Amino acid sequence: MKFTSISHIEKLKASGEKFSCLTAYDASFANVMSEVGIDMILVGDSLGNVVQGQKTTVPVTLEQMEYHIECVSRGNENCLIVGDMPYMSYSTPEEAYDTARRIMQAGAQMVKLEGGAWLLDTIQGLTVRGIPVCTHLGLTPQSVDALGGFKVQGRDSDGAQAMIDDAKSLEAAGARMLVLECVPSDLAKQIAQELTIPVMGIGAGVDVDGQVLVLHDMLGISSFQAKFVRNFMADAKGNIKDAIKLYHDEVKAERFPASEHSFE
């Protein structure tokens, strides 16, 4: 069984080829994503919204993340699996090490956490312990209350520079990948160009290295459709497998996201 590796994603960035990522929470969808060629699966704490019906991702527990990562791992054949570290499960480096251990033992090949410069010691500690880290800047759902709601981040010059500085610091600390969420396209493009690690966008324009969407959003079955979401299920005339394949193909061809799915 051959799995997509982090080094393979890094090679895609180096060659200029885009990579695709979707969230999954169970074995069946993981298997479909493997079959159609999706590069990465994010087992996201977005399961709180789309599976549990929560208003935010905050209530999601580590035990729940472990369960869903185990399910996805059983159905996966070749995708790189990234597992979210849930709310307040990495508030100290020591806590982060234990959380990462559990996420990796459940079946992930990389852990993802949200935040900027305050995470530098944690990322350094995880890295030297052999834990690949994906970081997350921009709209960070676990901090949505502190951010004042679901808003585009980095639109003013101070905010943009702070995000650039954070991104560079996170890379220097050892992060192997970065997610930018709800970030103006030009800013996201600049960050992707200035970093050597792959930069994955969700609502960050087409000029980053890869794209991620929440599965339920791109299938058009979520209760709320954000500006950056395209309903691939409608485009595929109701066929789930075709919708996932279409998403993968559109990302690779740089036809998604289009300008109507991006922020200025």
PDB file of N, CA, C and O in Angstrom, residues 40-106:
ATOM      1  N   MET A  40      -4.530  14.638  -0.233  1.00  0.00           N
ATOM      2  CA  MET A  40      -4.521  14.685   1.224  1.00  0.00           C
ATOM      3  C   MET A  40      -5.931  14.615   1.770  1.00  0.00           C
ATOM      4  O   MET A  40      -6.877  15.111   1.155  1.00  0.00           O
ATOM      5  N   ILE A  41      -6.061  14.017   2.942  1.00  0.00           N
ATOM      6  CA  ILE A  41      -7.301  14.045   3.710  1.00  0.00           C
ATOM      7  C   ILE A  41      -7.027  14.760   5.022  1.00  0.00           C
ATOM      8  O   ILE A  41      -6.080  14.410   5.734  1.00  0.00           O
ATOM      9  N   LEU A  42      -7.829  15.753   5.320  1.00  0.00           N
ATOM     10  CA  LEU A  42      -7.777  16.414   6.621  1.00  0.00           C
ATOM     11  C   LEU A  42      -8.929  15.891   7.470  1.00  0.00           C
ATOM     12  O   LEU A  42     -10.100  16.075   7.108  1.00  0.00           O
ATOM     13  N   VAL A  43      -8.595  15.208   8.548  1.00  0.00           N
ATOM     14  CA  VAL A  43      -9.627  14.852   9.521  1.00  0.00           C
ATOM     15  C   VAL A  43      -9.743  16.065  10.433  1.00  0.00           C
ATOM     16  O   VAL A  43      -8.960  16.242  11.370  1.00  0.00           O
ATOM     17  N   GLY A  44     -10.675  16.931  10.098  1.00  0.00           N
ATOM     18  CA  GLY A  44     -10.752  18.228  10.746  1.00  0.00           C
ATOM     19  C   GLY A  44     -11.702  18.258  11.928  1.00  0.00           C
ATOM     20  O   GLY A  44     -12.669  17.497  11.990  1.00  0.00           O
ATOM     21  N   ASP A  45     -11.415  19.178  12.844  1.00  0.00           N
ATOM     22  CA  ASP A  45     -12.367  19.372  13.933  1.00  0.00           C
ATOM     23  C   ASP A  45     -13.628  20.072  13.430  1.00  0.00           C
ATOM     24  O   ASP A  45     -14.578  20.280  14.187  1.00  0.00           O
ATOM     25  N   SER A  46     -13.670  20.357  12.131  1.00  0.00           N
ATOM     26  CA  SER A  46     -14.901  20.790  11.474  1.00  0.00           C
ATOM     27  C   SER A  46     -16.001  19.747  11.616  1.00  0.00           C
ATOM     28  O   SER A  46     -17.180  20.042  11.375  1.00  0.00           O
ATOM     29  N   LEU A  47     -15.640  18.555  12.033  1.00  0.00           N
ATOM     30  CA  LEU A  47     -16.658  17.534  12.307  1.00  0.00           C
ATOM     31  C   LEU A  47     -17.636  18.033  13.369  1.00  0.00           C
ATOM     32  O   LEU A  47     -18.798  17.605  13.404  1.00  0.00           O
ATOM     33  N   GLY A  48     -17.183  18.928  14.212  1.00  0.00           N
ATOM     34  CA  GLY A  48     -18.084  19.513  15.193  1.00  0.00           C
ATOM     35  C   GLY A  48     -19.254  20.208  14.533  1.00  0.00           C
ATOM     36  O   GLY A  48     -20.401  20.102  14.988  1.00  0.00           O
ATOM     37  N   ASN A  49     -18.985  20.908  13.417  1.00  0.00           N
ATOM     38  CA  ASN A  49     -20.041  21.608  12.696  1.00  0.00           C
ATOM     39  C   ASN A  49     -20.880  20.666  11.851  1.00  0.00           C
ATOM     40  O   ASN A  49     -22.113  20.661  11.941  1.00  0.00           O
ATOM     41  N   VAL A  50     -20.219  19.875  10.992  1.00  0.00           N
ATOM     42  CA  VAL A  50     -20.944  19.162   9.946  1.00  0.00           C
ATOM     43  C   VAL A  50     -21.405  17.765  10.350  1.00  0.00           C
ATOM     44  O   VAL A  50     -22.303  17.202   9.715  1.00  0.00           O
ATOM     45  N   VAL A  51     -20.803  17.186  11.388  1.00  0.00           N
ATOM     46  CA  VAL A  51     -21.224  15.871  11.863  1.00  0.00           C
ATOM     47  C   VAL A  51     -22.047  15.985  13.142  1.00  0.00           C
ATOM     48  O   VAL A  51     -23.100  15.374  13.282  1.00  0.00           O
ATOM     49  N   GLN A  52     -21.558  16.806  14.084  1.00  0.00           N
ATOM     50  CA  GLN A  52     -22.208  16.893  15.392  1.00  0.00           C
ATOM     51  C   GLN A  52     -23.279  17.979  15.472  1.00  0.00           C
ATOM     52  O   GLN A  52     -24.085  17.969  16.403  1.00  0.00           O
ATOM     53  N   GLY A  53     -23.264  18.933  14.545  1.00  0.00           N
ATOM     54  CA  GLY A  53     -24.242  20.016  14.595  1.00  0.00           C
ATOM     55  C   GLY A  53     -23.896  21.116  15.573  1.00  0.00           C
ATOM     56  O   GLY A  53     -24.776  21.895  15.964  1.00  0.00           O
ATOM     57  N   GLN A  54     -22.635  21.221  15.956  1.00  0.00           N
ATOM     58  CA  GLN A  54     -22.197  22.288  16.866  1.00  0.00           C
ATOM     59  C   GLN A  54     -22.072  23.609  16.107  1.00  0.00           C
ATOM     60  O   GLN A  54     -21.872  23.633  14.894  1.00  0.00           O
ATOM     61  N   LYS A  55     -22.148  24.710  16.838  1.00  0.00           N
ATOM     62  CA  LYS A  55     -22.011  26.028  16.215  1.00  0.00           C
ATOM     63  C   LYS A  55     -20.554  26.366  15.916  1.00  0.00           C
ATOM     64  O   LYS A  55     -20.266  27.154  15.004  1.00  0.00           O
ATOM     65  N   THR A  56     -19.624  25.817  16.688  1.00  0.00           N
ATOM     66  CA  THR A  56     -18.195  26.033  16.471  1.00  0.00           C
ATOM     67  C   THR A  56     -17.475  24.695  16.631  1.00  0.00           C
ATOM     68  O   THR A  56     -18.073  23.675  16.992  1.00  0.00           O
ATOM     69  N   THR A  57     -16.170  24.727  16.421  1.00  0.00           N
ATOM     70  CA  THR A  57     -15.350  23.526  16.598  1.00  0.00           C
ATOM     71  C   THR A  57     -14.897  23.339  18.042  1.00  0.00           C
ATOM     72  O   THR A  57     -14.306  22.309  18.371  1.00  0.00           O
ATOM     73  N   VAL A  58     -15.161  24.297  18.883  1.00  0.00           N
ATOM     74  CA  VAL A  58     -14.664  24.281  20.268  1.00  0.00           C
ATOM     75  C   VAL A  58     -15.074  23.032  21.058  1.00  0.00           C
ATOM     76  O   VAL A  58     -14.265  22.474  21.813  1.00  0.00           O
ATOM     77  N   PRO A  59     -16.308  22.520  20.928  1.00  0.00           N
ATOM     78  CA  PRO A  59     -16.694  21.369  21.751  1.00  0.00           C
ATOM     79  C   PRO A  59     -16.024  20.043  21.372  1.00  0.00           C
ATOM     80  O   PRO A  59     -16.127  19.064  22.129  1.00  0.00           O
ATOM     81  N   VAL A  60     -15.369  19.970  20.233  1.00  0.00           N
ATOM     82  CA  VAL A  60     -14.794  18.703  19.780  1.00  0.00           C
ATOM     83  C   VAL A  60     -13.674  18.265  20.720  1.00  0.00           C
ATOM     84  O   VAL A  60     -12.777  19.045  21.053  1.00  0.00           O
ATOM     85  N   THR A  61     -13.707  17.003  21.125  1.00  0.00           N
ATOM     86  CA  THR A  61     -12.728  16.484  22.079  1.00  0.00           C
ATOM     87  C   THR A  61     -11.636  15.692  21.371  1.00  0.00           C
ATOM     88  O   THR A  61     -11.773  15.262  20.219  1.00  0.00           O
ATOM     89  N   LEU A  62     -10.560  15.469  22.074  1.00  0.00           N
ATOM     90  CA  LEU A  62      -9.464  14.670  21.549  1.00  0.00           C
ATOM     91  C   LEU A  62      -9.907  13.235  21.298  1.00  0.00           C
ATOM     92  O   LEU A  62      -9.529  12.628  20.289  1.00  0.00           O
ATOM     93  N   GLU A  63     -10.717  12.697  22.179  1.00  0.00           N
ATOM     94  CA  GLU A  63     -11.213  11.325  21.999  1.00  0.00           C
ATOM     95  C   GLU A  63     -12.035  11.212  20.714  1.00  0.00           C
ATOM     96  O   GLU A  63     -11.941  10.205  19.993  1.00  0.00           O
ATOM     97  N   GLN A  64     -12.821  12.238  20.406  1.00  0.00           N
ATOM     98  CA  GLN A  64     -13.604  12.224  19.176  1.00  0.00           C
ATOM     99  C   GLN A  64     -12.705  12.320  17.949  1.00  0.00           C
ATOM    100  O   GLN A  64     -12.938  11.640  16.940  1.00  0.00           O
ATOM    101  N   MET A  65     -11.676  13.132  18.045  1.00  0.00           N
ATOM    102  CA  MET A  65     -10.725  13.228  16.935  1.00  0.00           C
ATOM    103  C   MET A  65     -10.043  11.885  16.705  1.00  0.00           C
ATOM    104  O   MET A  65      -9.890  11.449  15.548  1.00  0.00           O
ATOM    105  N   GLU A  66      -9.631  11.228  17.762  1.00  0.00           N
ATOM    106  CA  GLU A  66      -8.990   9.922  17.626  1.00  0.00           C
ATOM    107  C   GLU A  66      -9.922   8.936  16.920  1.00  0.00           C
ATOM    108  O   GLU A  66      -9.495   8.187  16.017  1.00  0.00           O
ATOM    109  N   TYR A  67     -11.167   8.917  17.324  1.00  0.00           N
ATOM    110  CA  TYR A  67     -12.142   7.992  16.737  1.00  0.00           C
ATOM    111  C   TYR A  67     -12.272   8.202  15.229  1.00  0.00           C
ATOM    112  O   TYR A  67     -12.215   7.246  14.442  1.00  0.00           O
ATOM    113  N   HIS A  68     -12.430   9.455  14.812  1.00  0.00           N
ATOM    114  CA  HIS A  68     -12.641   9.725  13.394  1.00  0.00           C
ATOM    115  C   HIS A  68     -11.367   9.511  12.583  1.00  0.00           C
ATOM    116  O   HIS A  68     -11.436   9.070  11.429  1.00  0.00           O
ATOM    117  N   ILE A  69     -10.217   9.807  13.152  1.00  0.00           N
ATOM    118  CA  ILE A  69      -8.958   9.526  12.449  1.00  0.00           C
ATOM    119  C   ILE A  69      -8.791   8.025  12.249  1.00  0.00           C
ATOM    120  O   ILE A  69      -8.367   7.564  11.180  1.00  0.00           O
ATOM    121  N   GLU A  70      -9.131   7.252  13.263  1.00  0.00           N
ATOM    122  CA  GLU A  70      -9.058   5.787  13.128  1.00  0.00           C
ATOM    123  C   GLU A  70      -9.982   5.300  12.011  1.00  0.00           C
ATOM    124  O   GLU A  70      -9.614   4.429  11.212  1.00  0.00           O
ATOM    125  N   CYS A  71     -11.193   5.854  11.941  1.00  0.00           N
ATOM    126  CA  CYS A  71     -12.133   5.469  10.885  1.00  0.00           C
ATOM    127  C   CYS A  71     -11.578   5.797   9.503  1.00  0.00           C
ATOM    128  O   CYS A  71     -11.614   4.962   8.587  1.00  0.00           O
ATOM    129  N   VAL A  72     -11.075   7.012   9.348  1.00  0.00           N
ATOM    130  CA  VAL A  72     -10.523   7.430   8.062  1.00  0.00           C
ATOM    131  C   VAL A  72      -9.322   6.570   7.687  1.00  0.00           C
ATOM    132  O   VAL A  72      -9.167   6.148   6.532  1.00  0.00           O
ATOM    133  N   SER A  73      -8.486   6.287   8.650  1.00  0.00           N
ATOM    134  CA  SER A  73      -7.285   5.492   8.393  1.00  0.00           C
ATOM    135  C   SER A  73      -7.634   4.113   7.844  1.00  0.00           C
ATOM    136  O   SER A  73      -6.950   3.592   6.955  1.00  0.00           O
ATOM    137  N   ARG A  74      -8.712   3.538   8.343  1.00  0.00           N
ATOM    138  CA  ARG A  74      -9.123   2.207   7.871  1.00  0.00           C
ATOM    139  C   ARG A  74      -9.584   2.230   6.415  1.00  0.00           C
ATOM    140  O   ARG A  74      -9.409   1.245   5.684  1.00  0.00           O
ATOM    141  N   GLY A  75     -10.179   3.330   5.978  1.00  0.00           N
ATOM    142  CA  GLY A  75     -10.678   3.407   4.608  1.00  0.00           C
ATOM    143  C   GLY A  75      -9.686   3.975   3.617  1.00  0.00           C
ATOM    144  O   GLY A  75      -9.872   3.859   2.409  1.00  0.00           O
ATOM    145  N   ASN A  76      -8.626   4.575   4.127  1.00  0.00           N
ATOM    146  CA  ASN A  76      -7.660   5.238   3.256  1.00  0.00           C
ATOM    147  C   ASN A  76      -6.722   4.238   2.588  1.00  0.00           C
ATOM    148  O   ASN A  76      -6.295   3.266   3.203  1.00  0.00           O
ATOM    149  N   GLU A  77      -6.396   4.512   1.332  1.00  0.00           N
ATOM    150  CA  GLU A  77      -5.454   3.665   0.618  1.00  0.00           C
ATOM    151  C   GLU A  77      -4.167   4.384   0.254  1.00  0.00           C
ATOM    152  O   GLU A  77      -3.102   3.771   0.229  1.00  0.00           O
ATOM    153  N   ASN A  78      -4.239   5.667  -0.061  1.00  0.00           N
ATOM    154  CA  ASN A  78      -3.005   6.338  -0.493  1.00  0.00           C
ATOM    155  C   ASN A  78      -2.926   7.827  -0.183  1.00  0.00           C
ATOM    156  O   ASN A  78      -1.955   8.475  -0.569  1.00  0.00           O
ATOM    157  N   CYS A  79      -3.909   8.400   0.473  1.00  0.00           N
ATOM    158  CA  CYS A  79      -3.877   9.832   0.790  1.00  0.00           C
ATOM    159  C   CYS A  79      -3.030  10.096   2.031  1.00  0.00           C
ATOM    160  O   CYS A  79      -2.976   9.278   2.947  1.00  0.00           O
ATOM    161  N   LEU A  80      -2.388  11.254   2.066  1.00  0.00           N
ATOM    162  CA  LEU A  80      -1.739  11.730   3.286  1.00  0.00           C
ATOM    163  C   LEU A  80      -2.818  12.163   4.261  1.00  0.00           C
ATOM    164  O   LEU A  80      -3.694  12.961   3.915  1.00  0.00           O
ATOM    165  N   ILE A  81      -2.801  11.637   5.486  1.00  0.00           N
ATOM    166  CA  ILE A  81      -3.814  11.979   6.489  1.00  0.00           C
ATOM    167  C   ILE A  81      -3.247  13.002   7.472  1.00  0.00           C
ATOM    168  O   ILE A  81      -2.205  12.760   8.100  1.00  0.00           O
ATOM    169  N   VAL A  82      -3.932  14.122   7.590  1.00  0.00           N
ATOM    170  CA  VAL A  82      -3.586  15.166   8.553  1.00  0.00           C
ATOM    171  C   VAL A  82      -4.687  15.217   9.602  1.00  0.00           C
ATOM    172  O   VAL A  82      -5.876  15.245   9.254  1.00  0.00           O
ATOM    173  N   GLY A  83      -4.317  15.227  10.863  1.00  0.00           N
ATOM    174  CA  GLY A  83      -5.298  15.249  11.936  1.00  0.00           C
ATOM    175  C   GLY A  83      -5.255  16.546  12.725  1.00  0.00           C
ATOM    176  O   GLY A  83      -4.186  16.990  13.152  1.00  0.00           O
ATOM    177  N   ASP A  84      -6.416  17.166  12.905  1.00  0.00           N
ATOM    178  CA  ASP A  84      -6.496  18.377  13.714  1.00  0.00           C
ATOM    179  C   ASP A  84      -6.262  18.067  15.193  1.00  0.00           C
ATOM    180  O   ASP A  84      -6.770  17.064  15.724  1.00  0.00           O
ATOM    181  N   MET A  85      -5.534  18.952  15.847  1.00  0.00           N
ATOM    182  CA  MET A  85      -5.420  18.917  17.302  1.00  0.00           C
ATOM    183  C   MET A  85      -6.513  19.835  17.846  1.00  0.00           C
ATOM    184  O   MET A  85      -6.536  21.022  17.529  1.00  0.00           O
ATOM    185  N   PRO A  86      -7.453  19.309  18.625  1.00  0.00           N
ATOM    186  CA  PRO A  86      -8.635  20.092  18.986  1.00  0.00           C
ATOM    187  C   PRO A  86      -8.351  21.194  20.003  1.00  0.00           C
ATOM    188  O   PRO A  86      -7.265  21.283  20.596  1.00  0.00           O
ATOM    189  N   TYR A  87      -9.368  21.991  20.193  1.00  0.00           N
ATOM    190  CA  TYR A  87      -9.329  23.174  21.059  1.00  0.00           C
ATOM    191  C   TYR A  87      -8.708  22.876  22.423  1.00  0.00           C
ATOM    192  O   TYR A  87      -9.105  21.927  23.107  1.00  0.00           O
ATOM    193  N   MET A  88      -7.730  23.701  22.791  1.00  0.00           N
ATOM    194  CA  MET A  88      -7.057  23.665  24.107  1.00  0.00           C
ATOM    195  C   MET A  88      -6.405  22.314  24.409  1.00  0.00           C
ATOM    196  O   MET A  88      -6.228  21.955  25.566  1.00  0.00           O
ATOM    197  N   SER A  89      -6.023  21.587  23.347  1.00  0.00           N
ATOM    198  CA  SER A  89      -5.301  20.333  23.562  1.00  0.00           C
ATOM    199  C   SER A  89      -3.804  20.508  23.323  1.00  0.00           C
ATOM    200  O   SER A  89      -3.054  19.538  23.378  1.00  0.00           O
ATOM    201  N   TYR A  90      -3.378  21.762  23.069  1.00  0.00           N
ATOM    202  CA  TYR A  90      -1.945  22.048  22.853  1.00  0.00           C
ATOM    203  C   TYR A  90      -1.569  23.404  23.444  1.00  0.00           C
ATOM    204  O   TYR A  90      -0.764  24.138  22.889  1.00  0.00           O
ATOM    205  N   SER A  91      -2.153  23.720  24.595  1.00  0.00           N
ATOM    206  CA  SER A  91      -1.927  25.017  25.225  1.00  0.00           C
ATOM    207  C   SER A  91      -0.525  25.157  25.797  1.00  0.00           C
ATOM    208  O   SER A  91      -0.053  26.273  26.032  1.00  0.00           O
ATOM    209  N   THR A  92       0.145  24.045  26.057  1.00  0.00           N
ATOM    210  CA  THR A  92       1.547  24.041  26.473  1.00  0.00           C
ATOM    211  C   THR A  92       2.285  23.041  25.584  1.00  0.00           C
ATOM    212  O   THR A  92       1.675  22.112  25.041  1.00  0.00           O
ATOM    213  N   PRO A  93       3.605  23.188  25.444  1.00  0.00           N
ATOM    214  CA  PRO A  93       4.346  22.214  24.637  1.00  0.00           C
ATOM    215  C   PRO A  93       4.158  20.785  25.121  1.00  0.00           C
ATOM    216  O   PRO A  93       3.962  19.873  24.314  1.00  0.00           O
ATOM    217  N   GLU A  94       4.185  20.576  26.425  1.00  0.00           N
ATOM    218  CA  GLU A  94       4.056  19.218  26.958  1.00  0.00           C
ATOM    219  C   GLU A  94       2.690  18.621  26.621  1.00  0.00           C
ATOM    220  O   GLU A  94       2.579  17.440  26.274  1.00  0.00           O
ATOM    221  N   GLU A  95       1.657  19.444  26.731  1.00  0.00           N
ATOM    222  CA  GLU A  95       0.318  18.974  26.382  1.00  0.00           C
ATOM    223  C   GLU A  95       0.246  18.654  24.889  1.00  0.00           C
ATOM    224  O   GLU A  95      -0.368  17.661  24.475  1.00  0.00           O
ATOM    225  N   ALA A  96       0.893  19.485  24.080  1.00  0.00           N
ATOM    226  CA  ALA A  96       0.901  19.266  22.638  1.00  0.00           C
ATOM    227  C   ALA A  96       1.590  17.966  22.272  1.00  0.00           C
ATOM    228  O   ALA A  96       1.155  17.260  21.351  1.00  0.00           O
ATOM    229  N   TYR A  97       2.667  17.631  22.981  1.00  0.00           N
ATOM    230  CA  TYR A  97       3.380  16.387  22.664  1.00  0.00           C
ATOM    231  C   TYR A  97       2.474  15.176  22.889  1.00  0.00           C
ATOM    232  O   TYR A  97       2.443  14.246  22.077  1.00  0.00           O
ATOM    233  N   ASP A  98       1.725  15.192  23.975  1.00  0.00           N
ATOM    234  CA  ASP A  98       0.848  14.058  24.269  1.00  0.00           C
ATOM    235  C   ASP A  98      -0.308  13.998  23.284  1.00  0.00           C
ATOM    236  O   ASP A  98      -0.681  12.917  22.805  1.00  0.00           O
ATOM    237  N   THR A  99      -0.880  15.166  22.953  1.00  0.00           N
ATOM    238  CA  THR A  99      -1.969  15.199  21.974  1.00  0.00           C
ATOM    239  C   THR A  99      -1.489  14.694  20.624  1.00  0.00           C
ATOM    240  O   THR A  99      -2.163  13.892  19.964  1.00  0.00           O
ATOM    241  N   ALA A 100      -0.313  15.154  20.197  1.00  0.00           N
ATOM    242  CA  ALA A 100       0.231  14.731  18.908  1.00  0.00           C
ATOM    243  C   ALA A 100       0.483  13.226  18.893  1.00  0.00           C
ATOM    244  O   ALA A 100       0.236  12.557  17.876  1.00  0.00           O
ATOM    245  N   ARG A 101       0.968  12.699  19.991  1.00  0.00           N
ATOM    246  CA  ARG A 101       1.193  11.251  20.072  1.00  0.00           C
ATOM    247  C   ARG A 101      -0.108  10.504  19.814  1.00  0.00           C
ATOM    248  O   ARG A 101      -0.143   9.544  19.018  1.00  0.00           O
ATOM    249  N   ARG A 102      -1.176  10.955  20.429  1.00  0.00           N
ATOM    250  CA  ARG A 102      -2.461  10.267  20.284  1.00  0.00           C
ATOM    251  C   ARG A 102      -3.029  10.425  18.873  1.00  0.00           C
ATOM    252  O   ARG A 102      -3.592   9.485  18.307  1.00  0.00           O
ATOM    253  N   ILE A 103      -2.860  11.610  18.278  1.00  0.00           N
ATOM    254  CA  ILE A 103      -3.334  11.851  16.921  1.00  0.00           C
ATOM    255  C   ILE A 103      -2.577  10.958  15.931  1.00  0.00           C
ATOM    256  O   ILE A 103      -3.167  10.349  15.027  1.00  0.00           O
ATOM    257  N   MET A 104      -1.272  10.874  16.110  1.00  0.00           N
ATOM    258  CA  MET A 104      -0.458  10.059  15.202  1.00  0.00           C
ATOM    259  C   MET A 104      -0.736   8.570  15.398  1.00  0.00           C
ATOM    260  O   MET A 104      -0.830   7.808  14.426  1.00  0.00           O
ATOM    261  N   GLN A 105      -0.885   8.141  16.626  1.00  0.00           N
ATOM    262  CA  GLN A 105      -1.154   6.727  16.879  1.00  0.00           C
ATOM    263  C   GLN A 105      -2.531   6.317  16.378  1.00  0.00           C
ATOM    264  O   GLN A 105      -2.759   5.139  16.070  1.00  0.00           O
ATOM    265  N   ALA A 106      -3.437   7.279  16.245  1.00  0.00           N
ATOM    266  CA  ALA A 106      -4.760   6.981  15.696  1.00  0.00           C
ATOM    267  C   ALA A 106      -4.718   6.774  14.187  1.00  0.00           C
ATOM    268  O   ALA A 106      -5.658   6.210  13.618  1.00  0.00           O
TER     269      ALA A 106
END
